[in-house]
Amino acid sequence: MHFDVLTLFPEMFCGPLNESILKRAQENDRISVALHNVRDYATDKHHITDDAPYGGGGGMVMKPEPIFAAVEAALANETDVPVILLSPQGRLFTQAVAAELACYSRILLICGRYEGVDERVRQHLVTDEISIGDYVLTGGELAAMVLIDAVTRLLPGVLGDPGAAVDDSHAQGLLEGPHYTRPAVFRGWKVPEILISGNHAAVARWRREEALRRTFERRPGLLERVELTSQDQEFLARLAGAGSAEDDD
Ligand code: 9D3
């Protein structure tokens, strides 16, 4: 998969793209990332990329001409490439959106700065607009990196184990339960006996129930969109019945 990224701060991407899984994904040609500095496409003497808003008010707005020029240079007549604006007004980025984007061979990301981009970019260039959550960032760059990270790990051959990405508890709509590793006793705190029991069916059931418990306690809304077996439903009914009488964590 190829990512084109339009930004005024291409150097912000160096850290995340050059470590760990994203680094290896590029080395193995699973992904490629082309960073395009919007400033390089401004044709005036000072390479100005922003200007004051029509109608007055504070802040600055990204000018349309350099953004259009950069997209047209990057895509060079290639069609059917999603042009995605990262903005606080976009649709919320979720695991389902990451999976949707992972189906494309190429996407282009526009990182906004200042108060936003000229509306004609949105109307005549952008095909999709994405936000990563309801908090205020200083620009779209970190959001673009989040998107690249979440999409890349879904691509075939990126994670070692082919089942790893689909096995995610988040992909199944539940939060993950606890994980333990050696030592079996640390500062007197023991690993749950069942995990050491060697009873694989019992371990699987315990993990399922701990994931259900955590989701019930922390993100109950998620349970409405999860496929639950009758055994799951009985377990949740017992949790709900136990109520908030004891907080035993
Ligand atoms: C005062 C109005 N602000 C809107 C909430 C203006 C504004 C703040 C921050 C305009 C742009 C930005 C920069 N943010 C992004 O470009 C951005 C973003 C975000 O702030 N939160 C979550 N997802 C995203 S994607 C791009």
mmCIF file of C-alpha atoms and ligand atoms in Angstrom:
data_model
loop_
_atom_site.group_PDB
_atom_site.id
_atom_site.type_symbol
_atom_site.label_atom_id
_atom_site.label_comp_id
_atom_site.label_asym_id
_atom_site.label_seq_id
_atom_site.Cartn_x
_atom_site.Cartn_y
_atom_site.Cartn_z
ATOM 1 C CA MET A 1 0.000 0.000 0.000
ATOM 2 C CA HIS A 2 1.238 3.491 -0.859
ATOM 3 C CA PHE A 3 0.580 6.548 1.312
ATOM 4 C CA ASP A 4 1.046 10.079 -0.009
ATOM 5 C CA VAL A 5 1.143 12.624 2.805
ATOM 6 C CA LEU A 6 0.790 16.381 2.284
ATOM 7 C CA THR A 7 2.128 18.348 5.219
ATOM 8 C CA LEU A 8 3.930 21.531 6.201
ATOM 9 C CA PHE A 9 5.999 19.485 8.687
ATOM 10 C CA PRO A 10 7.329 16.357 6.924
ATOM 11 C CA GLU A 11 10.036 15.869 9.550
ATOM 12 C CA MET A 12 7.394 15.084 12.155
ATOM 13 C CA PHE A 13 6.938 11.694 10.426
ATOM 14 C CA CYS A 14 10.554 10.548 10.720
ATOM 15 C CA GLY A 15 10.338 9.082 14.223
ATOM 16 C CA PRO A 16 7.207 6.928 13.854
ATOM 17 C CA LEU A 17 8.003 5.736 10.315
ATOM 18 C CA ASN A 18 11.565 4.721 11.064
ATOM 19 C CA GLU A 19 11.101 2.369 14.002
ATOM 20 C CA SER A 20 9.685 -1.074 14.636
ATOM 21 C CA ILE A 21 6.806 -2.382 12.530
ATOM 22 C CA LEU A 22 6.369 0.626 10.232
ATOM 23 C CA LYS A 23 10.090 0.599 9.460
ATOM 24 C CA ARG A 24 10.035 -3.126 8.692
ATOM 25 C CA ALA A 25 6.856 -2.772 6.586
ATOM 26 C CA GLN A 26 8.686 -0.269 4.370
ATOM 27 C CA GLU A 27 11.842 -2.396 4.155
ATOM 28 C CA ASN A 28 9.707 -5.380 3.108
ATOM 29 C CA ASP A 29 7.776 -3.291 0.538
ATOM 30 C CA ARG A 30 4.435 -3.808 2.282
ATOM 31 C CA ILE A 31 4.020 -0.031 2.444
ATOM 32 C CA SER A 32 5.687 3.037 0.997
ATOM 33 C CA VAL A 33 5.233 6.604 2.240
ATOM 34 C CA ALA A 34 5.867 9.701 0.111
ATOM 35 C CA LEU A 35 6.002 12.929 2.121
ATOM 36 C CA HIS A 36 5.135 16.071 0.148
ATOM 37 C CA ASN A 37 5.880 19.464 1.679
ATOM 38 C CA VAL A 38 2.965 21.735 0.754
ATOM 39 C CA ARG A 39 5.305 24.705 1.031
ATOM 40 C CA ASP A 40 7.253 23.401 -2.002
ATOM 41 C CA TYR A 41 4.112 23.933 -4.114
ATOM 42 C CA ALA A 42 3.599 27.595 -3.188
ATOM 43 C CA THR A 43 4.719 29.639 -6.194
ATOM 44 C CA ASP A 44 5.096 33.085 -4.606
ATOM 45 C CA LYS A 45 8.444 34.459 -3.535
ATOM 46 C CA HIS A 46 7.981 33.637 0.156
ATOM 47 C CA HIS A 47 6.231 30.279 -0.388
ATOM 48 C CA ILE A 48 3.252 31.383 1.649
ATOM 49 C CA THR A 49 0.790 28.593 2.480
ATOM 50 C CA ASP A 50 -1.705 30.432 4.717
ATOM 51 C CA ASP A 51 -3.670 33.658 4.745
ATOM 52 C CA ALA A 52 -6.198 35.546 6.881
ATOM 53 C CA PRO A 53 -9.811 34.364 6.800
ATOM 54 C CA TYR A 54 -12.307 36.225 4.595
ATOM 55 C CA GLY A 55 -14.880 37.861 6.827
ATOM 56 C CA GLY A 56 -12.317 38.545 9.521
ATOM 57 C CA GLY A 57 -11.678 36.872 12.814
ATOM 58 C CA GLY A 58 -8.581 35.315 14.266
ATOM 59 C CA GLY A 59 -6.302 32.589 13.048
ATOM 60 C CA MET A 60 -5.113 31.696 9.578
ATOM 61 C CA VAL A 61 -6.449 29.439 6.844
ATOM 62 C CA MET A 62 -4.411 27.178 4.537
ATOM 63 C CA LYS A 63 -4.517 28.532 0.980
ATOM 64 C CA PRO A 64 -6.031 26.283 -1.692
ATOM 65 C CA GLU A 65 -3.494 26.683 -4.553
ATOM 66 C CA PRO A 66 -0.482 24.888 -2.992
ATOM 67 C CA ILE A 67 -2.685 22.041 -1.739
ATOM 68 C CA PHE A 68 -4.291 21.509 -5.166
ATOM 69 C CA ALA A 69 -0.856 21.708 -6.840
ATOM 70 C CA ALA A 70 0.656 19.192 -4.415
ATOM 71 C CA VAL A 71 -2.208 16.688 -4.831
ATOM 72 C CA GLU A 72 -2.087 17.012 -8.633
ATOM 73 C CA ALA A 73 1.692 16.520 -8.659
ATOM 74 C CA ALA A 74 1.511 13.532 -6.298
ATOM 75 C CA LEU A 75 -1.299 11.761 -8.135
ATOM 76 C CA ALA A 76 -0.290 12.727 -11.711
ATOM 77 C CA ASN A 77 -3.653 11.748 -13.282
ATOM 78 C CA GLU A 78 -4.000 8.586 -11.227
ATOM 79 C CA THR A 79 -7.705 8.101 -10.449
ATOM 80 C CA ASP A 80 -9.664 6.341 -7.684
ATOM 81 C CA VAL A 81 -7.208 7.353 -4.956
ATOM 82 C CA PRO A 82 -9.033 8.460 -1.795
ATOM 83 C CA VAL A 83 -8.005 12.014 -0.861
ATOM 84 C CA ILE A 84 -8.441 12.144 2.895
ATOM 85 C CA LEU A 85 -8.394 15.347 4.929
ATOM 86 C CA LEU A 86 -7.459 14.903 8.586
ATOM 87 C CA SER A 87 -9.609 17.396 10.438
ATOM 88 C CA PRO A 88 -11.546 17.790 13.691
ATOM 89 C CA GLN A 89 -14.770 17.836 11.616
ATOM 90 C CA GLY A 90 -14.136 14.423 10.027
ATOM 91 C CA ARG A 91 -15.862 11.105 10.666
ATOM 92 C CA LEU A 92 -14.443 9.295 13.674
ATOM 93 C CA PHE A 93 -11.528 6.951 12.957
ATOM 94 C CA THR A 94 -12.284 3.455 14.264
ATOM 95 C CA GLN A 95 -10.965 -0.066 13.675
ATOM 96 C CA ALA A 96 -13.721 -0.486 11.048
ATOM 97 C CA VAL A 97 -12.489 2.622 9.185
ATOM 98 C CA ALA A 98 -8.903 1.316 9.381
ATOM 99 C CA ALA A 99 -10.062 -1.991 7.851
ATOM 100 C CA GLU A 100 -11.944 -0.122 5.117
ATOM 101 C CA LEU A 101 -8.861 1.934 4.187
ATOM 102 C CA ALA A 102 -6.610 -1.150 4.225
ATOM 103 C CA CYS A 103 -8.480 -2.343 1.095
ATOM 104 C CA TYR A 104 -7.003 0.444 -1.074
ATOM 105 C CA SER A 105 -3.672 0.145 -2.872
ATOM 106 C CA ARG A 106 -3.027 3.850 -2.379
ATOM 107 C CA ILE A 107 -4.424 6.726 -0.305
ATOM 108 C CA LEU A 108 -3.484 10.390 -0.005
ATOM 109 C CA LEU A 109 -3.586 12.192 3.340
ATOM 110 C CA ILE A 110 -3.798 15.970 3.749
ATOM 111 C CA CYS A 111 -2.648 17.281 7.131
ATOM 112 C CA GLY A 112 -4.258 20.582 8.026
ATOM 113 C CA ARG A 113 -2.590 23.249 10.158
ATOM 114 C CA TYR A 114 -3.732 26.616 11.525
ATOM 115 C CA GLU A 115 -7.509 27.019 11.929
ATOM 116 C CA GLY A 116 -8.159 24.798 8.907
ATOM 117 C CA VAL A 117 -8.087 24.626 5.109
ATOM 118 C CA ASP A 118 -9.931 26.731 2.541
ATOM 119 C CA GLU A 119 -13.387 25.176 2.061
ATOM 120 C CA ARG A 120 -12.795 24.692 -1.695
ATOM 121 C CA VAL A 121 -10.214 22.021 -0.843
ATOM 122 C CA ARG A 122 -12.927 20.118 1.004
ATOM 123 C CA GLN A 123 -15.527 20.662 -1.735
ATOM 124 C CA HIS A 124 -13.481 19.943 -4.855
ATOM 125 C CA LEU A 125 -10.481 17.826 -3.862
ATOM 126 C CA VAL A 126 -11.195 15.862 -0.724
ATOM 127 C CA THR A 127 -13.206 12.615 -0.932
ATOM 128 C CA ASP A 128 -13.182 11.702 2.776
ATOM 129 C CA GLU A 129 -12.587 13.565 6.036
ATOM 130 C CA ILE A 130 -11.386 11.844 9.192
ATOM 131 C CA SER A 131 -10.914 12.839 12.871
ATOM 132 C CA ILE A 132 -9.121 10.593 15.360
ATOM 133 C CA GLY A 133 -11.185 11.699 18.349
ATOM 134 C CA ASP A 134 -12.769 14.507 20.287
ATOM 135 C CA TYR A 135 -9.717 16.372 21.540
ATOM 136 C CA VAL A 136 -7.801 19.232 19.968
ATOM 137 C CA LEU A 137 -4.468 18.588 18.245
ATOM 138 C CA THR A 138 -2.124 21.204 16.805
ATOM 139 C CA GLY A 139 -2.538 19.799 13.295
ATOM 140 C CA GLY A 140 -3.324 16.723 11.228
ATOM 141 C CA GLU A 141 0.160 15.172 11.269
ATOM 142 C CA LEU A 142 -0.174 13.066 14.413
ATOM 143 C CA ALA A 143 -3.613 11.955 13.212
ATOM 144 C CA ALA A 144 -2.122 10.890 9.859
ATOM 145 C CA MET A 145 0.530 8.852 11.695
ATOM 146 C CA VAL A 146 -2.136 7.161 13.814
ATOM 147 C CA LEU A 147 -4.043 6.279 10.640
ATOM 148 C CA ILE A 148 -0.946 4.947 8.843
ATOM 149 C CA ASP A 149 -0.031 2.863 11.895
ATOM 150 C CA ALA A 150 -3.503 1.344 12.340
ATOM 151 C CA VAL A 151 -3.914 0.594 8.611
ATOM 152 C CA THR A 152 -0.410 -0.807 8.086
ATOM 153 C CA ARG A 153 -0.682 -3.437 10.804
ATOM 154 C CA LEU A 154 -3.789 -4.828 9.056
ATOM 155 C CA LEU A 155 -1.955 -5.482 5.769
ATOM 156 C CA PRO A 156 -0.984 -9.063 4.930
ATOM 157 C CA GLY A 157 2.585 -9.909 5.908
ATOM 158 C CA VAL A 158 3.098 -6.919 8.217
ATOM 159 C CA LEU A 159 2.593 -8.666 11.545
ATOM 160 C CA GLY A 160 4.510 -11.904 12.023
ATOM 161 C CA ASP A 161 1.483 -14.061 12.786
ATOM 162 C CA PRO A 162 -1.207 -13.802 10.074
ATOM 163 C CA GLY A 163 -3.917 -14.288 12.711
ATOM 164 C CA ALA A 164 -2.562 -11.561 14.982
ATOM 165 C CA ALA A 165 -4.490 -8.628 13.503
ATOM 166 C CA VAL A 166 -7.898 -10.353 13.336
ATOM 167 C CA ASP A 167 -7.414 -11.951 16.739
ATOM 168 C CA ASP A 168 -7.193 -8.528 18.389
ATOM 169 C CA SER A 169 -9.723 -8.249 21.068
ATOM 170 C CA HIS A 170 -10.597 -4.802 19.707
ATOM 171 C CA ALA A 171 -11.322 -6.315 16.314
ATOM 172 C CA GLN A 172 -13.833 -8.540 18.087
ATOM 173 C CA GLY A 173 -15.317 -5.520 19.796
ATOM 174 C CA LEU A 174 -14.166 -6.378 23.327
ATOM 175 C CA LEU A 175 -11.447 -4.891 25.487
ATOM 176 C CA GLU A 176 -8.623 -7.277 26.288
ATOM 177 C CA GLY A 177 -8.411 -8.972 29.623
ATOM 178 C CA PRO A 178 -5.222 -9.270 31.701
ATOM 179 C CA HIS A 179 -1.937 -10.711 30.425
ATOM 180 C CA TYR A 180 0.790 -12.297 32.565
ATOM 181 C CA THR A 181 4.316 -13.528 31.978
ATOM 182 C CA ARG A 182 7.087 -14.944 34.180
ATOM 183 C CA PRO A 183 7.777 -14.907 37.079
ATOM 184 C CA ALA A 184 4.813 -16.865 38.479
ATOM 185 C CA VAL A 185 5.163 -14.882 41.720
ATOM 186 C CA PHE A 186 6.389 -11.255 41.667
ATOM 187 C CA ARG A 187 6.701 -9.425 45.020
ATOM 188 C CA GLY A 188 4.236 -11.906 46.428
ATOM 189 C CA TRP A 189 1.628 -11.281 43.688
ATOM 190 C CA LYS A 190 0.667 -14.568 42.044
ATOM 191 C CA VAL A 191 -0.336 -15.261 38.442
ATOM 192 C CA PRO A 192 -3.902 -16.680 38.360
ATOM 193 C CA GLU A 193 -3.681 -20.435 38.951
ATOM 194 C CA ILE A 194 -5.811 -21.302 35.921
ATOM 195 C CA LEU A 195 -3.226 -19.884 33.483
ATOM 196 C CA ILE A 196 -0.653 -22.351 34.819
ATOM 197 C CA SER A 197 -3.116 -25.270 34.961
ATOM 198 C CA GLY A 198 -2.475 -26.507 31.397
ATOM 199 C CA ASN A 199 -6.251 -26.779 30.863
ATOM 200 C CA HIS A 200 -6.547 -24.966 27.501
ATOM 201 C CA ALA A 201 -10.348 -24.926 27.390
ATOM 202 C CA ALA A 202 -10.505 -23.487 30.906
ATOM 203 C CA VAL A 203 -7.870 -20.865 29.995
ATOM 204 C CA ALA A 204 -9.857 -19.864 26.885
ATOM 205 C CA ARG A 205 -13.070 -19.510 28.921
ATOM 206 C CA TRP A 206 -11.290 -17.508 31.636
ATOM 207 C CA ARG A 207 -9.799 -15.127 29.048
ATOM 208 C CA ARG A 208 -13.170 -14.644 27.415
ATOM 209 C CA GLU A 209 -14.769 -13.874 30.777
ATOM 210 C CA GLU A 210 -12.034 -11.430 31.810
ATOM 211 C CA ALA A 211 -12.443 -9.620 28.461
ATOM 212 C CA LEU A 212 -16.198 -9.482 29.034
ATOM 213 C CA ARG A 213 -15.687 -8.285 32.623
ATOM 214 C CA ARG A 214 -13.336 -5.484 31.609
ATOM 215 C CA THR A 215 -15.576 -4.383 28.772
ATOM 216 C CA PHE A 216 -18.628 -4.455 31.067
ATOM 217 C CA GLU A 217 -16.828 -2.356 33.685
ATOM 218 C CA ARG A 218 -15.043 0.153 31.440
ATOM 219 C CA ARG A 219 -16.868 0.342 28.087
ATOM 220 C CA PRO A 220 -20.330 -1.208 28.507
ATOM 221 C CA GLY A 221 -21.522 0.456 25.286
ATOM 222 C CA LEU A 222 -19.196 -1.807 23.290
ATOM 223 C CA LEU A 223 -21.131 -4.908 24.406
ATOM 224 C CA GLU A 224 -24.130 -3.879 22.300
ATOM 225 C CA ARG A 225 -22.142 -4.482 19.109
ATOM 226 C CA VAL A 226 -20.526 -7.806 20.082
ATOM 227 C CA GLU A 227 -21.704 -11.321 19.245
ATOM 228 C CA LEU A 228 -22.360 -12.996 22.574
ATOM 229 C CA THR A 229 -22.904 -16.707 23.166
ATOM 230 C CA SER A 230 -25.510 -17.784 25.697
ATOM 231 C CA GLN A 231 -22.595 -18.639 28.022
ATOM 232 C CA ASP A 232 -21.308 -15.044 27.604
ATOM 233 C CA GLN A 233 -24.771 -13.678 28.352
ATOM 234 C CA GLU A 234 -25.069 -15.778 31.515
ATOM 235 C CA PHE A 235 -21.683 -14.530 32.690
ATOM 236 C CA LEU A 236 -22.650 -10.888 32.045
ATOM 237 C CA ALA A 237 -25.972 -11.384 33.816
ATOM 238 C CA ARG A 238 -24.062 -12.644 36.873
ATOM 239 C CA LEU A 239 -21.758 -9.573 36.694
ATOM 240 C CA ALA A 240 -24.715 -7.217 36.429
ATOM 241 C CA GLY A 241 -26.416 -9.051 39.292
ATOM 242 C CA ALA A 242 -23.328 -8.702 41.493
ATOM 243 C CA GLY A 243 -23.814 -4.975 40.815
ATOM 244 C CA SER A 244 -21.596 -2.278 42.298
ATOM 245 C CA ALA A 245 -21.911 -3.753 45.805
ATOM 246 C CA GLU A 246 -18.240 -4.733 45.801
ATOM 247 C CA ASP A 247 -15.427 -3.175 43.813
ATOM 248 C CA ASP A 248 -13.102 -6.155 43.909
ATOM 249 C CA ASP A 249 -10.273 -5.047 41.584
HETATM 250 C C1 9D3 B 1 -11.190 26.732 17.624
HETATM 251 C C2 9D3 B 1 -11.714 25.710 16.689
HETATM 252 N N1 9D3 B 1 -10.793 24.594 16.506
HETATM 253 C C3 9D3 B 1 -11.565 23.378 16.124
HETATM 254 C C4 9D3 B 1 -11.739 22.451 17.250
HETATM 255 C C5 9D3 B 1 -9.825 24.915 15.481
HETATM 256 C C6 9D3 B 1 -8.852 23.853 15.198
HETATM 257 C C7 9D3 B 1 -8.176 23.196 16.210
HETATM 258 C C8 9D3 B 1 -7.229 22.225 15.911
HETATM 259 C C9 9D3 B 1 -8.577 23.515 13.896
HETATM 260 C C10 9D3 B 1 -7.621 22.552 13.605
HETATM 261 C C11 9D3 B 1 -6.948 21.924 14.617
HETATM 262 C C12 9D3 B 1 -5.919 20.919 14.315
HETATM 263 N N2 9D3 B 1 -6.427 19.554 14.388
HETATM 264 C C13 9D3 B 1 -6.387 18.751 13.343
HETATM 265 O O1 9D3 B 1 -5.930 19.154 12.299
HETATM 266 C C14 9D3 B 1 -6.905 17.414 13.463
HETATM 267 C C15 9D3 B 1 -7.512 16.722 14.555
HETATM 268 C C16 9D3 B 1 -7.814 17.122 15.895
HETATM 269 O O2 9D3 B 1 -7.546 18.237 16.350
HETATM 270 N N3 9D3 B 1 -8.421 16.198 16.705
HETATM 271 C C17 9D3 B 1 -8.727 14.947 16.300
HETATM 272 N N4 9D3 B 1 -8.483 14.543 15.071
HETATM 273 C C18 9D3 B 1 -7.881 15.426 14.223
HETATM 274 S S1 9D3 B 1 -7.498 15.094 12.635
HETATM 275 C C19 9D3 B 1 -6.849 16.574 12.362
#
